[in-house]
């Protein structure tokens, strides 16, 4: 039914359908059973401008691949908008290893949230490099298992820790607990030494205040 339909089957409704039968719309080119306009592939597309193989089965428009639901998806079995890859449920996700990203602008595997790069991150802006398993906001670096905001390194809990295994705020050392500790294994505030407890300790293995800053102390 329509004009200029051609192919191996009938039951085309519309115009300029070529391929098989069962097309509803215009300018469909495939093995048939397309509903919409300008669909190409193996058929069973619902929408417009869908292309792909594997029995098509795209729902939406501008999908390239198979079994996509949404708009402008490239790949297979994506749900959402502008997904590239496989098994993404999101907007603008680029998936690498056939595991799920959910959220917006995630790149990697199993990310949940927004603008995460890496694997299994949850939050916003984690891993501007290549870390994994971070939870929070803007955790970056090659570290893993950071929880908090702005941590660089691995296994940090807190805010803006740049070392590893630190708990607290602005610790650039390792295994520190507190605030602005620059050494290692320190607990307190502004300790520059190692294995210190207290505040403003520069020496090593000290407990209290100002060790190493005052002569003889």
mmCIF file of C-alpha atoms in Angstrom:
data_model
loop_
_atom_site.group_PDB
_atom_site.id
_atom_site.type_symbol
_atom_site.label_atom_id
_atom_site.label_comp_id
_atom_site.label_asym_id
_atom_site.label_seq_id
_atom_site.Cartn_x
_atom_site.Cartn_y
_atom_site.Cartn_z
ATOM 1 C CA UNK A 1 0.000 0.000 0.000
ATOM 2 C CA UNK A 2 1.669 3.175 -1.159
ATOM 3 C CA UNK A 3 4.052 4.091 -3.930
ATOM 4 C CA UNK A 4 7.345 2.762 -5.225
ATOM 5 C CA UNK A 5 7.586 -0.174 -2.811
ATOM 6 C CA UNK A 6 9.896 -2.984 -3.885
ATOM 7 C CA UNK A 7 11.336 -6.126 -2.384
ATOM 8 C CA UNK A 8 10.712 -9.775 -1.826
ATOM 9 C CA UNK A 9 7.621 -9.380 0.311
ATOM 10 C CA UNK A 10 4.430 -7.460 0.481
ATOM 11 C CA UNK A 11 2.390 -5.678 3.088
ATOM 12 C CA UNK A 12 4.395 -2.458 2.927
ATOM 13 C CA UNK A 13 2.466 0.608 4.094
ATOM 14 C CA UNK A 14 4.036 3.836 2.928
ATOM 15 C CA UNK A 15 6.341 4.795 0.108
ATOM 16 C CA UNK A 16 9.788 3.927 -1.180
ATOM 17 C CA UNK A 17 10.196 0.835 1.030
ATOM 18 C CA UNK A 18 12.773 -1.635 -0.328
ATOM 19 C CA UNK A 19 13.753 -5.064 0.924
ATOM 20 C CA UNK A 20 11.302 -7.357 2.627
ATOM 21 C CA UNK A 21 7.723 -6.855 3.623
ATOM 22 C CA UNK A 22 5.858 -5.581 6.613
ATOM 23 C CA UNK A 23 7.282 -2.055 6.607
ATOM 24 C CA UNK A 24 5.136 0.794 7.936
ATOM 25 C CA UNK A 25 6.468 4.199 6.976
ATOM 26 C CA UNK A 26 8.695 5.582 4.280
ATOM 27 C CA UNK A 27 12.168 4.879 2.905
ATOM 28 C CA UNK A 28 12.733 1.708 4.939
ATOM 29 C CA UNK A 29 15.479 -0.521 3.517
ATOM 30 C CA UNK A 30 15.969 -3.904 5.147
ATOM 31 C CA UNK A 31 14.350 -7.304 5.505
ATOM 32 C CA UNK A 32 11.143 -5.745 6.686
ATOM 33 C CA UNK A 33 8.998 -5.269 9.738
ATOM 34 C CA UNK A 34 10.160 -1.695 10.318
ATOM 35 C CA UNK A 35 7.819 0.887 11.836
ATOM 36 C CA UNK A 36 8.973 4.417 11.104
ATOM 37 C CA UNK A 37 11.100 6.095 8.480
ATOM 38 C CA UNK A 38 14.582 5.597 7.040
ATOM 39 C CA UNK A 39 15.305 2.368 8.921
ATOM 40 C CA UNK A 40 17.996 0.059 7.551
ATOM 41 C CA UNK A 41 19.345 -3.245 8.780
ATOM 42 C CA UNK A 42 17.747 -6.591 9.467
ATOM 43 C CA UNK A 43 14.418 -5.180 10.515
ATOM 44 C CA UNK A 44 12.182 -5.007 13.570
ATOM 45 C CA UNK A 45 13.112 -1.375 14.126
ATOM 46 C CA UNK A 46 10.594 0.911 15.840
ATOM 47 C CA UNK A 47 11.335 4.566 15.200
ATOM 48 C CA UNK A 48 13.331 6.407 12.574
ATOM 49 C CA UNK A 49 16.872 6.363 11.231
ATOM 50 C CA UNK A 50 17.765 3.091 12.973
ATOM 51 C CA UNK A 51 20.515 0.966 11.463
ATOM 52 C CA UNK A 52 22.190 -2.224 12.524
ATOM 53 C CA UNK A 53 22.258 -5.947 12.180
ATOM 54 C CA UNK A 54 21.380 -8.875 14.330
ATOM 55 C CA UNK A 55 17.676 -8.555 13.702
ATOM 56 C CA UNK A 56 17.780 -4.865 14.525
ATOM 57 C CA UNK A 57 15.209 -4.605 17.275
ATOM 58 C CA UNK A 58 15.986 -0.954 17.947
ATOM 59 C CA UNK A 59 13.351 1.179 19.681
ATOM 60 C CA UNK A 60 13.775 4.914 19.266
ATOM 61 C CA UNK A 61 15.643 6.905 16.678
ATOM 62 C CA UNK A 62 19.172 7.198 15.318
ATOM 63 C CA UNK A 63 20.265 3.939 16.944
ATOM 64 C CA UNK A 64 23.154 2.017 15.392
ATOM 65 C CA UNK A 65 23.453 -1.583 16.492
ATOM 66 C CA UNK A 66 20.935 -4.028 17.887
ATOM 67 C CA UNK A 67 18.443 -4.098 20.727
ATOM 68 C CA UNK A 68 18.928 -0.433 21.651
ATOM 69 C CA UNK A 69 16.210 1.615 23.350
ATOM 70 C CA UNK A 70 16.500 5.385 23.180
ATOM 71 C CA UNK A 71 18.205 7.868 20.907
ATOM 72 C CA UNK A 72 21.590 7.879 19.162
ATOM 73 C CA UNK A 73 22.891 4.727 20.800
ATOM 74 C CA UNK A 74 25.854 3.014 19.151
ATOM 75 C CA UNK A 75 26.377 -0.589 20.118
ATOM 76 C CA UNK A 76 24.105 -3.264 21.474
ATOM 77 C CA UNK A 77 21.487 -3.512 24.208
ATOM 78 C CA UNK A 78 21.847 0.095 25.350
ATOM 79 C CA UNK A 79 19.058 2.005 27.086
ATOM 80 C CA UNK A 80 19.243 5.778 27.144
ATOM 81 C CA UNK A 81 20.813 8.485 25.026
ATOM 82 C CA UNK A 82 24.213 8.693 23.302
ATOM 83 C CA UNK A 83 25.542 5.424 24.697
ATOM 84 C CA UNK A 84 28.499 3.784 22.964
ATOM 85 C CA UNK A 85 29.197 0.182 23.843
ATOM 86 C CA UNK A 86 27.149 -2.646 25.261
ATOM 87 C CA UNK A 87 24.672 -3.014 28.106
ATOM 88 C CA UNK A 88 24.734 0.645 29.173
ATOM 89 C CA UNK A 89 21.768 2.225 30.952
ATOM 90 C CA UNK A 90 22.689 5.868 30.981
ATOM 91 C CA UNK A 91 23.323 9.049 29.027
ATOM 92 C CA UNK A 92 26.608 9.423 27.226
ATOM 93 C CA UNK A 93 28.224 6.268 28.588
ATOM 94 C CA UNK A 94 31.183 4.601 26.902
ATOM 95 C CA UNK A 95 31.464 1.028 28.070
ATOM 96 C CA UNK A 96 34.529 -1.100 27.487
ATOM 97 C CA UNK A 97 34.105 -4.631 28.773
ATOM 98 C CA UNK A 98 30.444 -5.505 28.448
ATOM 99 C CA UNK A 99 29.552 -4.513 32.019
ATOM 100 C CA UNK A 100 27.031 -1.954 33.110
ATOM 101 C CA UNK A 101 27.489 1.773 33.548
ATOM 102 C CA UNK A 102 24.593 3.738 34.978
ATOM 103 C CA UNK A 103 24.423 7.495 35.254
ATOM 104 C CA UNK A 104 25.845 10.148 32.965
ATOM 105 C CA UNK A 105 29.139 10.454 31.143
ATOM 106 C CA UNK A 106 30.815 7.396 32.639
ATOM 107 C CA UNK A 107 33.733 5.671 30.906
ATOM 108 C CA UNK A 108 34.774 2.217 32.054
ATOM 109 C CA UNK A 109 33.056 -0.712 33.704
ATOM 110 C CA UNK A 110 30.406 -0.811 36.375
ATOM 111 C CA UNK A 111 30.407 2.914 37.137
ATOM 112 C CA UNK A 112 27.447 4.534 38.887
ATOM 113 C CA UNK A 113 27.108 8.299 39.005
ATOM 114 C CA UNK A 114 28.428 11.088 36.824
ATOM 115 C CA UNK A 115 31.645 11.592 34.843
ATOM 116 C CA UNK A 116 33.531 8.673 36.376
ATOM 117 C CA UNK A 117 36.504 7.158 34.539
ATOM 118 C CA UNK A 118 37.687 3.729 35.597
ATOM 119 C CA UNK A 119 35.957 0.721 37.075
ATOM 120 C CA UNK A 120 33.285 0.340 39.734
ATOM 121 C CA UNK A 121 33.289 3.990 40.803
ATOM 122 C CA UNK A 122 30.280 5.514 42.540
ATOM 123 C CA UNK A 123 29.875 9.263 42.768
ATOM 124 C CA UNK A 124 30.790 12.303 40.707
ATOM 125 C CA UNK A 125 33.999 12.999 38.847
ATOM 126 C CA UNK A 126 35.993 10.114 40.259
ATOM 127 C CA UNK A 127 39.190 9.068 38.556
ATOM 128 C CA UNK A 128 40.316 11.701 36.152
ATOM 129 C CA UNK A 129 43.138 9.211 35.728
ATOM 130 C CA UNK A 130 42.631 5.476 36.056
ATOM 131 C CA UNK A 131 41.751 4.419 39.581
ATOM 132 C CA UNK A 132 39.076 1.975 40.620
ATOM 133 C CA UNK A 133 36.554 1.382 43.373
ATOM 134 C CA UNK A 134 36.376 4.996 44.545
ATOM 135 C CA UNK A 135 33.300 6.374 46.305
ATOM 136 C CA UNK A 136 32.668 10.092 46.636
ATOM 137 C CA UNK A 137 33.530 13.187 44.650
ATOM 138 C CA UNK A 138 36.527 14.028 42.486
ATOM 139 C CA UNK A 139 38.794 11.234 43.671
ATOM 140 C CA UNK A 140 41.637 10.904 41.195
ATOM 141 C CA UNK A 141 44.910 9.211 40.554
ATOM 142 C CA UNK A 142 45.898 5.628 40.087
ATOM 143 C CA UNK A 143 44.725 4.662 43.535
ATOM 144 C CA UNK A 144 41.832 2.491 44.569
ATOM 145 C CA UNK A 145 39.311 2.247 47.340
ATOM 146 C CA UNK A 146 39.210 5.948 48.255
ATOM 147 C CA UNK A 147 36.125 7.290 50.025
ATOM 148 C CA UNK A 148 35.505 11.012 50.331
ATOM 149 C CA UNK A 149 36.245 14.122 48.305
ATOM 150 C CA UNK A 150 39.316 15.051 46.314
ATOM 151 C CA UNK A 151 41.527 12.184 47.381
ATOM 152 C CA UNK A 152 44.605 11.404 45.287
ATOM 153 C CA UNK A 153 46.128 8.041 45.961
ATOM 154 C CA UNK A 154 44.719 4.838 47.291
ATOM 155 C CA UNK A 155 42.710 3.645 50.255
ATOM 156 C CA UNK A 156 42.061 7.152 51.592
ATOM 157 C CA UNK A 157 39.032 8.139 53.661
ATOM 158 C CA UNK A 158 38.293 11.834 54.037
ATOM 159 C CA UNK A 159 38.994 14.966 52.062
ATOM 160 C CA UNK A 160 41.898 15.949 49.809
ATOM 161 C CA UNK A 161 44.310 13.286 51.014
ATOM 162 C CA UNK A 162 47.180 12.933 48.552
ATOM 163 C CA UNK A 163 48.966 9.970 50.075
ATOM 164 C CA UNK A 164 47.755 6.475 50.771
ATOM 165 C CA UNK A 165 45.978 4.787 53.655
ATOM 166 C CA UNK A 166 45.197 8.172 55.229
ATOM 167 C CA UNK A 167 42.128 9.130 57.255
ATOM 168 C CA UNK A 168 41.241 12.788 57.642
ATOM 169 C CA UNK A 169 41.890 16.017 55.768
ATOM 170 C CA UNK A 170 44.740 17.266 53.571
ATOM 171 C CA UNK A 171 47.191 14.524 54.530
ATOM 172 C CA UNK A 172 49.992 14.245 51.945
ATOM 173 C CA UNK A 173 51.755 11.403 53.750
ATOM 174 C CA UNK A 174 50.918 7.759 54.206
ATOM 175 C CA UNK A 175 48.928 6.011 56.904
ATOM 176 C CA UNK A 176 48.163 9.344 58.568
ATOM 177 C CA UNK A 177 45.131 10.097 60.712
ATOM 178 C CA UNK A 178 44.230 13.740 61.215
ATOM 179 C CA UNK A 179 44.817 16.993 59.377
ATOM 180 C CA UNK A 180 47.779 18.168 57.279
ATOM 181 C CA UNK A 181 50.161 15.436 58.362
ATOM 182 C CA UNK A 182 53.120 15.278 55.984
ATOM 183 C CA UNK A 183 55.008 12.331 57.372
ATOM 184 C CA UNK A 184 53.938 8.754 57.741
ATOM 185 C CA UNK A 185 51.959 6.907 60.387
ATOM 186 C CA UNK A 186 51.223 10.175 62.181
ATOM 187 C CA UNK A 187 48.129 11.014 64.218
ATOM 188 C CA UNK A 188 47.130 14.606 64.880
ATOM 189 C CA UNK A 189 47.656 17.943 63.175
ATOM 190 C CA UNK A 190 50.574 19.285 61.107
ATOM 191 C CA UNK A 191 53.046 16.580 62.004
ATOM 192 C CA UNK A 192 56.094 16.535 59.719
ATOM 193 C CA UNK A 193 57.857 13.568 61.269
ATOM 194 C CA UNK A 194 57.133 9.873 61.334
ATOM 195 C CA UNK A 195 55.137 7.844 63.827
ATOM 196 C CA UNK A 196 54.165 10.978 65.728
ATOM 197 C CA UNK A 197 51.091 11.762 67.782
ATOM 198 C CA UNK A 198 49.976 15.291 68.578
ATOM 199 C CA UNK A 199 50.568 18.524 66.724
ATOM 200 C CA UNK A 200 53.461 20.260 64.977
ATOM 201 C CA UNK A 201 55.934 17.489 65.608
ATOM 202 C CA UNK A 202 58.961 17.476 63.310
ATOM 203 C CA UNK A 203 60.916 14.722 65.013
ATOM 204 C CA UNK A 204 60.297 11.004 64.796
ATOM 205 C CA UNK A 205 58.421 8.815 67.243
ATOM 206 C CA UNK A 206 57.230 11.691 69.397
ATOM 207 C CA UNK A 207 53.978 12.304 71.251
ATOM 208 C CA UNK A 208 52.857 15.799 72.151
ATOM 209 C CA UNK A 209 53.526 19.182 70.614
ATOM 210 C CA UNK A 210 56.375 20.997 68.886
ATOM 211 C CA UNK A 211 58.904 18.177 69.109
ATOM 212 C CA UNK A 212 61.859 18.999 66.905
ATOM 213 C CA UNK A 213 60.926 22.653 66.555
ATOM 214 C CA UNK A 214 62.208 23.697 69.988
ATOM 215 C CA UNK A 215 65.918 22.940 70.694
ATOM 216 C CA UNK A 216 66.255 20.023 73.044
ATOM 217 C CA UNK A 217 62.550 19.152 72.842
#
